[in-house]
Amino acid sequence: MTGRLCLVCCSAFRREVETAVAAEGWSDVAVASFASQCGRPPMTWADIRALAEPGAGEVIAIGRACLAGLPPHADGEGAPACRTFV
């Protein structure tokens, strides 16, 4: 994997995710967040990729209802590999 890992989560969880990344000393992990909207409207992979750090090697989306309609993986030419943890 080239580039940093980018964790994308709901803004309600951003502080906790940033704290965990800092506590582990993961300098190769970036954190981004989206507005807390609880799946109204549901997130798309295009939405999540737009939030990811430029040059991210992989994007992991963390959420619940907001990610319920997403397929577990999304790969696109020229885009980082994406997967969800719901």
C-alpha positions in Angstrom: 0.0 0.0 0.0 1.4 3.4 -0.9 0.2 6.6 0.8 -1.3 6.9 4.2 -4.3 5.1 5.6 -7.2 7.5 6.0 -10.0 6.7 8.5 -13.2 8.4 7.6 -15.9 8.5 10.3 -19.0 10.4 11.5 -18.1 13.7 13.2 -19.7 12.3 16.4 -16.7 9.9 16.6 -13.9 12.0 15.2 -12.5 12.9 18.6 -12.3 9.3 19.7 -10.7 8.1 16.5 -8.1 10.9 16.6 -7.4 10.1 20.2 -6.9 6.4 19.4 -4.6 7.2 16.4 -2.5 9.6 18.6 -2.3 7.1 21.5 -1.0 4.4 19.2 1.5 6.8 17.6 0.2 6.0 14.1 1.9 8.8 12.1 0.9 7.2 8.9 -2.8 7.4 9.6 -5.0 10.4 8.8 -8.5 11.0 10.1 -11.3 12.7 8.3 -15.0 13.0 9.1 -18.4 13.7 7.6 -21.4 15.5 9.1 -23.5 13.4 11.5 -26.6 12.7 9.5 -27.4 9.1 10.4 -28.0 8.0 6.9 -30.2 10.8 5.8 -29.1 11.0 3.0 -26.9 7.9 3.0 -23.2 8.3 2.2 -21.8 7.1 -1.1 -18.2 6.0 -1.9 -17.8 9.3 -3.9 -18.7 11.3 -0.8 -16.2 9.3 1.3 -13.4 9.5 -1.3 -13.9 13.3 -1.5 -13.2 13.5 2.3 -10.1 11.3 2.2 -6.6 12.8 2.4 -5.2 13.4 -1.1 -2.8 10.5 -2.0 -4.3 8.2 0.6 -3.3 4.6 -0.1 -6.4 3.1 1.6 -9.6 4.5 3.0 -11.6 2.9 5.8 -15.0 4.3 6.5 -16.3 3.8 10.1 -19.9 4.2 10.9 -23.4 2.6 11.3 -26.6 3.8 9.7 -24.8 6.3 7.6 -22.9 3.5 5.8 -25.6 0.9 5.7 -26.2 1.2 2.0 -22.6 1.0 0.9 -21.1 -2.2 -0.5 -18.3 -3.4 1.8 -15.5 -2.6 -0.8 -15.1 0.0 -3.5 -12.2 0.1 -5.9 -11.8 2.4 -8.8 -9.1 3.2 -11.2 -6.9 5.9 -9.8 -8.7 5.8 -6.5 -7.6 4.4 -3.2 -9.0 1.0 -2.1 -12.0 1.6 0.2 -13.8 -0.6 2.7 -16.2 -0.1 5.6 -16.4 -1.1 9.2 -20.1 -0.9 10.3 
